[in-house]
Coordinates of C-alpha atoms in Angstrom, one line a residue:
M1 CA -31.2 4.9 1.8
I2 CA -28.9 5.1 -1.6
G3 CA -27.3 8.6 -2.0
L4 CA -26.9 10.4 -5.5
H5 CA -24.1 12.3 -6.5
H6 CA -24.9 15.3 -8.8
L7 CA -22.2 16.7 -10.7
A8 CA -22.4 19.7 -13.0
Y9 CA -20.7 21.6 -15.3
D10 CA -21.5 24.7 -16.7
S11 CA -20.2 26.8 -19.5
P12 CA -21.9 29.6 -22.3
S13 CA -22.2 26.6 -25.0
G14 CA -23.8 24.6 -22.3
T15 CA -24.8 22.3 -19.1
T16 CA -23.0 19.0 -18.6
S17 CA -24.7 16.8 -15.8
A18 CA -24.4 13.2 -13.8
V19 CA -24.8 11.1 -11.0
V20 CA -22.7 8.7 -9.5
V21 CA -24.1 6.6 -6.7
P22 CA -21.3 5.2 -3.9
G23 CA -23.8 3.0 -2.7
W24 CA -24.4 1.2 -6.3
G25 CA -20.5 0.6 -6.8
A26 CA -19.7 4.0 -7.7
N27 CA -21.3 3.5 -10.8
I28 CA -22.3 6.8 -13.0
L29 CA -25.2 6.0 -13.4
G30 CA -26.7 9.0 -15.6
F31 CA -24.9 11.4 -17.9
S32 CA -26.2 14.2 -20.1
Y33 CA -25.6 17.6 -22.0
R34 CA -27.8 20.0 -22.7
A35 CA -26.5 22.9 -25.0
E36 CA -27.7 26.4 -25.0
G37 CA -31.0 26.4 -27.2
W38 CA -31.6 22.9 -26.6
Q39 CA -34.8 22.3 -24.8
W40 CA -34.2 19.0 -23.0
P41 CA -30.6 17.4 -22.5
V42 CA -29.5 14.6 -24.5
P43 CA -28.4 11.6 -23.0
V44 CA -25.2 9.8 -23.2
L45 CA -25.8 6.8 -21.7
E46 CA -29.0 4.5 -21.7
A47 CA -31.7 7.0 -19.9
V48 CA -34.0 4.5 -17.4
D49 CA -36.2 5.0 -14.8
L50 CA -34.6 4.7 -11.3
A51 CA -37.2 2.0 -10.0
T52 CA -35.5 -0.3 -13.3
L53 CA -32.0 0.8 -12.0
A54 CA -32.8 -0.3 -8.4
L55 CA -33.5 -3.7 -9.6
A56 CA -30.4 -4.3 -11.3
P57 CA -28.0 -0.8 -10.6
S58 CA -25.3 -2.6 -12.2
S59 CA -26.3 -3.4 -15.3
Y60 CA -27.0 0.2 -16.4
G61 CA -24.7 3.3 -16.4
A62 CA -20.7 2.7 -16.7
P63 CA -20.3 0.3 -13.6
L64 CA -16.7 -0.8 -12.9
L65 CA -15.5 -4.0 -13.5
A66 CA -12.5 -5.3 -11.5
P67 CA -10.1 -6.6 -10.9
T68 CA -11.0 -9.5 -13.5
P69 CA -12.8 -8.1 -15.9
G70 CA -14.7 -10.1 -18.4
R71 CA -15.7 -13.2 -18.2
V72 CA -13.3 -16.1 -16.1
G73 CA -12.8 -19.9 -17.4
Q74 CA -14.3 -22.0 -20.1
N75 CA -18.3 -21.1 -20.3
Q76 CA -17.2 -18.8 -17.4
N77 CA -17.1 -21.2 -14.7
G78 CA -14.8 -19.0 -12.5
R79 CA -11.8 -21.0 -12.9
F80 CA -8.2 -19.8 -13.4
R81 CA -4.7 -20.2 -12.8
W82 CA -2.1 -18.0 -11.7
R83 CA 1.5 -18.5 -11.1
G84 CA 1.0 -22.2 -11.2
Q85 CA -1.9 -22.5 -9.0
D86 CA -5.3 -23.6 -9.6
H87 CA -7.6 -21.0 -8.3
T88 CA -11.7 -20.1 -8.3
I89 CA -13.3 -16.8 -8.4
S90 CA -16.9 -15.6 -7.7
P91 CA -19.3 -14.0 -9.3
T92 CA -17.6 -15.8 -12.4
R93 CA -17.0 -12.0 -14.5
H94 CA -16.4 -8.9 -13.7
G95 CA -15.2 -8.9 -10.2
W96 CA -16.3 -7.0 -7.4
L97 CA -16.3 -3.7 -7.4
R98 CA -19.6 -2.9 -9.6
G99 CA -21.8 -4.7 -6.4
A100 CA -19.4 -3.2 -3.5
V101 CA -20.6 0.0 -1.2
W102 CA -18.1 3.1 -2.0
Q103 CA -17.3 5.5 0.4
I104 CA -16.9 9.4 -0.3
D105 CA -13.5 10.7 -0.2
N106 CA -14.2 13.9 -1.2
A107 CA -16.2 15.6 -3.4
S108 CA -17.1 18.9 -5.2
T109 CA -19.7 20.4 -7.4
S110 CA -17.4 18.6 -10.5
H111 CA -15.8 16.0 -9.0
I112 CA -16.3 13.0 -6.6
A113 CA -14.0 10.3 -5.0
C114 CA -14.9 7.4 -3.7
T115 CA -12.8 4.4 -2.0
A116 CA -13.5 0.5 -1.1
N117 CA -11.9 -1.7 0.5
F118 CA -11.2 -5.5 -0.4
A119 CA -10.0 -8.1 1.9
P120 CA -9.5 -11.6 1.2
D121 CA -12.1 -14.0 1.3
S122 CA -12.5 -17.4 0.2
A123 CA -15.7 -17.5 -0.8
K124 CA -15.4 -15.0 -3.4
C125 CA -11.4 -16.3 -4.6
S126 CA -9.4 -18.3 -3.3
L127 CA -6.4 -16.0 -4.5
P128 CA -6.1 -13.9 -1.5
F129 CA -7.2 -10.2 -3.1
D130 CA -6.3 -7.6 -1.1
F131 CA -6.4 -4.0 -2.5
T132 CA -7.8 -0.7 -1.9
A133 CA -9.7 0.9 -4.9
R134 CA -10.7 4.2 -5.7
H135 CA -12.6 5.9 -8.0
D136 CA -12.0 9.7 -9.2
V137 CA -15.3 11.1 -11.4
R138 CA -14.6 14.7 -13.1
I139 CA -17.1 16.2 -15.0
G140 CA -16.5 18.6 -17.8
E141 CA -17.6 20.5 -21.5
A142 CA -19.6 17.7 -22.7
S143 CA -17.2 15.0 -21.0
I144 CA -16.9 13.1 -18.5
L145 CA -13.3 11.6 -16.6
S146 CA -13.3 8.0 -14.7
R147 CA -9.8 7.4 -12.8
V148 CA -10.3 3.9 -11.4
S149 CA -6.7 3.1 -9.1
L150 CA -6.1 0.1 -7.8
T151 CA -3.6 -0.5 -4.4
N152 CA -2.1 -3.5 -3.9
T153 CA -2.6 -4.0 0.2
G154 CA -1.5 -7.3 0.6
D155 CA 2.2 -9.4 0.6
I156 CA 2.0 -10.8 -2.9
D157 CA 2.3 -9.6 -6.4
L158 CA -1.9 -9.4 -7.7
P159 CA -2.8 -9.4 -10.8
L160 CA -5.4 -6.5 -10.8
D161 CA -7.1 -5.0 -14.1
V162 CA -10.1 -2.7 -14.4
G163 CA -13.1 -2.0 -17.3
W164 CA -16.0 -0.4 -18.0
H165 CA -19.4 -1.2 -19.1
P166 CA -21.2 1.6 -20.0
Y167 CA -24.6 1.6 -22.1
L168 CA -24.3 3.9 -24.4
H169 CA -27.6 5.6 -25.4
R170 CA -29.2 3.9 -29.0
E171 CA -31.5 6.0 -30.7
G172 CA -32.5 3.8 -34.0
P173 CA -29.8 2.8 -36.4
C174 CA -26.2 4.0 -35.6
R175 CA -22.7 3.5 -36.8
V176 CA -19.6 2.3 -35.0
M177 CA -16.1 3.4 -35.0
I178 CA -13.6 1.4 -33.3
P179 CA -9.7 2.4 -34.5
A180 CA -8.6 -1.3 -34.1
S181 CA -6.8 -3.8 -36.3
M182 CA -6.8 -6.9 -34.5
L183 CA -9.5 -8.3 -32.7
W184 CA -9.5 -11.9 -30.6
E185 CA -10.7 -15.4 -31.6
L186 CA -13.8 -16.3 -29.3
N187 CA -14.7 -20.3 -28.8
T188 CA -17.9 -21.6 -29.4
M189 CA -19.2 -21.8 -25.7
P190 CA -22.9 -20.2 -25.0
E191 CA -20.7 -18.0 -22.9
P192 CA -17.6 -17.3 -24.7
T193 CA -14.1 -16.3 -24.0
P194 CA -10.7 -15.6 -25.9
T195 CA -9.0 -18.8 -27.9
G196 CA -5.4 -16.7 -27.4
T197 CA -5.5 -16.0 -31.0
L198 CA -5.6 -12.8 -32.6
L199 CA -7.2 -12.2 -36.1
E200 CA -7.3 -9.2 -38.2
A201 CA -9.9 -6.9 -38.2
T202 CA -10.7 -7.4 -42.0
G203 CA -14.4 -6.7 -43.9
D204 CA -17.2 -7.3 -41.8
I205 CA -14.8 -7.0 -38.7
D206 CA -13.4 -4.1 -39.4
F207 CA -14.7 -1.0 -37.6
R208 CA -11.9 1.8 -38.0
M209 CA -13.7 3.7 -40.8
G210 CA -17.3 3.2 -39.2
K211 CA -20.0 0.4 -39.8
D212 CA -23.4 0.3 -39.0
V213 CA -24.5 -2.4 -36.2
H214 CA -28.1 -2.3 -36.5
G215 CA -30.1 -5.1 -36.7
A216 CA -27.0 -7.4 -35.7
H217 CA -25.8 -8.5 -32.2
W218 CA -22.1 -8.5 -31.6
D219 CA -20.3 -9.5 -28.2
H220 CA -16.5 -9.4 -29.9
V221 CA -13.4 -7.6 -27.9
F222 CA -11.1 -6.0 -30.1
C223 CA -7.3 -4.6 -29.3
D224 CA -4.0 -3.1 -31.2
L225 CA -6.5 -0.3 -31.4
E226 CA -5.1 3.4 -33.4
A227 CA -3.7 6.4 -30.4
D228 CA -3.7 10.0 -30.8
A229 CA -0.6 12.1 -30.3
N230 CA -1.2 12.1 -26.4
G231 CA -1.8 8.0 -26.1
W232 CA -5.3 8.2 -26.2
A233 CA -7.9 5.5 -28.8
D234 CA -11.2 7.7 -29.2
N235 CA -13.8 5.3 -29.9
W236 CA -17.4 6.3 -31.0
V237 CA -21.5 5.4 -31.5
E238 CA -22.7 7.9 -34.5
S239 CA -26.8 8.2 -34.5
V240 CA -28.8 11.0 -36.5
E241 CA -31.4 12.2 -33.8
T242 CA -33.8 15.0 -33.6
I243 CA -34.4 16.7 -30.5
A244 CA -36.5 20.0 -29.6
L245 CA -35.5 23.4 -29.2
K246 CA -36.1 26.3 -26.8
G247 CA -39.5 28.2 -28.9
G248 CA -41.2 25.0 -29.8
R249 CA -38.5 24.3 -33.1
A250 CA -36.9 21.3 -33.4
E251 CA -33.8 20.6 -35.3
T252 CA -31.5 17.0 -36.7
L253 CA -28.9 16.8 -35.5
T254 CA -25.8 13.7 -36.0
F255 CA -24.2 13.1 -32.6
R256 CA -21.7 10.5 -31.8
R257 CA -21.1 9.3 -27.8
H258 CA -17.3 8.8 -27.5
V259 CA -15.6 6.4 -25.1
R260 CA -12.1 7.4 -25.3
I261 CA -9.2 5.2 -23.2
N262 CA -5.5 5.9 -22.3
S263 CA -3.7 3.3 -24.1
Q264 CA -0.1 4.7 -24.2
P265 CA 0.1 6.3 -20.7
A266 CA 3.1 8.5 -20.4
D267 CA 2.8 8.2 -17.2
A268 CA 4.3 5.3 -15.0
G269 CA 1.6 4.7 -12.7
T270 CA -0.7 4.5 -15.2
A271 CA -1.5 1.7 -16.8
A272 CA -2.9 0.7 -20.1
V273 CA -6.4 0.0 -21.4
R274 CA -5.6 -2.0 -24.5
N275 CA -9.0 -3.7 -25.2
M276 CA -12.5 -2.6 -26.3
Q277 CA -15.5 -4.8 -26.2
L278 CA -18.7 -4.0 -28.2
F279 CA -21.5 -5.5 -27.2
T280 CA -25.1 -5.0 -28.0
P281 CA -27.5 -5.7 -25.3
P282 CA -30.7 -7.4 -26.6
G283 CA -34.1 -6.1 -26.7
R284 CA -32.7 -2.4 -24.9
N285 CA -32.0 1.1 -26.4
A286 CA -28.4 0.9 -25.7
I287 CA -25.1 -0.4 -27.3
S288 CA -21.9 -1.1 -25.0
L289 CA -18.3 0.2 -26.1
E290 CA -16.6 -1.8 -23.2
P291 CA -12.7 -0.7 -22.5
L292 CA -10.9 -3.4 -20.8
S293 CA -7.2 -3.1 -19.7
S294 CA -7.2 -7.0 -19.6
V295 CA -9.0 -9.5 -21.9
P296 CA -11.6 -11.9 -20.8
D297 CA -9.9 -15.1 -18.9
A298 CA -6.4 -13.2 -18.7
L299 CA -5.4 -15.1 -16.7
N300 CA -5.8 -18.4 -17.9
L301 CA -4.5 -17.2 -21.2
S302 CA -1.4 -16.0 -19.7
D303 CA -1.1 -19.3 -18.2
L304 CA -0.8 -20.5 -21.8
G305 CA 1.8 -18.0 -22.7
V306 CA -0.2 -16.2 -24.6
P307 CA 2.0 -12.5 -24.4
E308 CA -1.0 -10.4 -25.7
A309 CA -2.8 -11.3 -22.8
R310 CA -0.7 -10.6 -20.2
P311 CA -2.5 -9.4 -17.3
N312 CA -1.5 -5.7 -15.2
V313 CA 0.6 -7.4 -12.0
V314 CA 1.1 -4.9 -9.3
R315 CA 3.7 -5.7 -6.5
P316 CA 2.6 -4.9 -2.4
G317 CA 2.4 -1.4 -1.8
Q318 CA 1.8 -0.5 -5.7
T319 CA -0.4 1.4 -7.4
S320 CA -2.3 1.5 -11.0
A321 CA -4.3 3.6 -12.1
F322 CA -6.5 3.3 -15.2
E323 CA -8.6 6.1 -17.2
M324 CA -11.2 6.4 -19.6
E325 CA -13.8 9.2 -20.8
M326 CA -17.1 9.8 -22.1
A327 CA -18.3 12.5 -24.3
I328 CA -20.9 13.7 -27.1
T329 CA -19.9 15.8 -29.9
T330 CA -21.8 17.1 -32.8
P331 CA -19.6 16.8 -36.0
G332 CA -20.4 19.0 -38.6
A333 CA -22.7 21.1 -36.3

């Protein structure tokens, strides 16, 4: 039986709620907010019924992507080079965390911590990945914080990176803001990966002031994100929606669904999340802002000498942590 762990945070302003499923990759599969006076919660993540989730639980919510977020190899063939040696990995994108069964370490009304252990497995990867993962999820006022810690339990240096794939709720036309001055050029393969060349985010690919995305398909990776004084880069999707109020009335509000990443951490034990991928899944009421600590196919790009593609290297016995926060606001309300 799959266990659902419910998180809730109550305040005079409203109620924040979420669902984490340790048996399905410790995935945050639901996240919503109901302000005082609203009849129903407003979803932050794409709202999906349980039967649909059961068919593909890693394709909804905010699944974890590690130790190799994004596609690996030309046309996602799973081949990569690490310190002069050729290797293969399967699956050929996003790693193993999203498909693992995690164990609950501790839990409360507003927090859950789960762990999973990964031993070298030649069927999955010829590089002996030996590490432990911990996922801390903490809910607050209209927000939820995800912190993923990876500990190298082996005896060689390991490239350990993390990503998230939040499928944010999308209702009608929307605007996207990504505070990035650069993005990665992609090759022309059916499953594209970065070429190693960085492009300036100008014109139609400049999202720094917000840009309409309705009717367009996007699958691009942005970098060089502007951060606030605490090192966090704020990205958001904005839409106008009508909600039901208690008493039978309705109100039209502007909502921003935020994905904030710790891109310039002050703590030496916390690694930078430097990239943001914009993806629009076809035929779904969702839009993805995907934080990635390393660019897709980073291992091959790093082997080719692209310094901006460097993976996060963890020495034996050491730990790297990565942080992402999702939130919902009503600017101007």
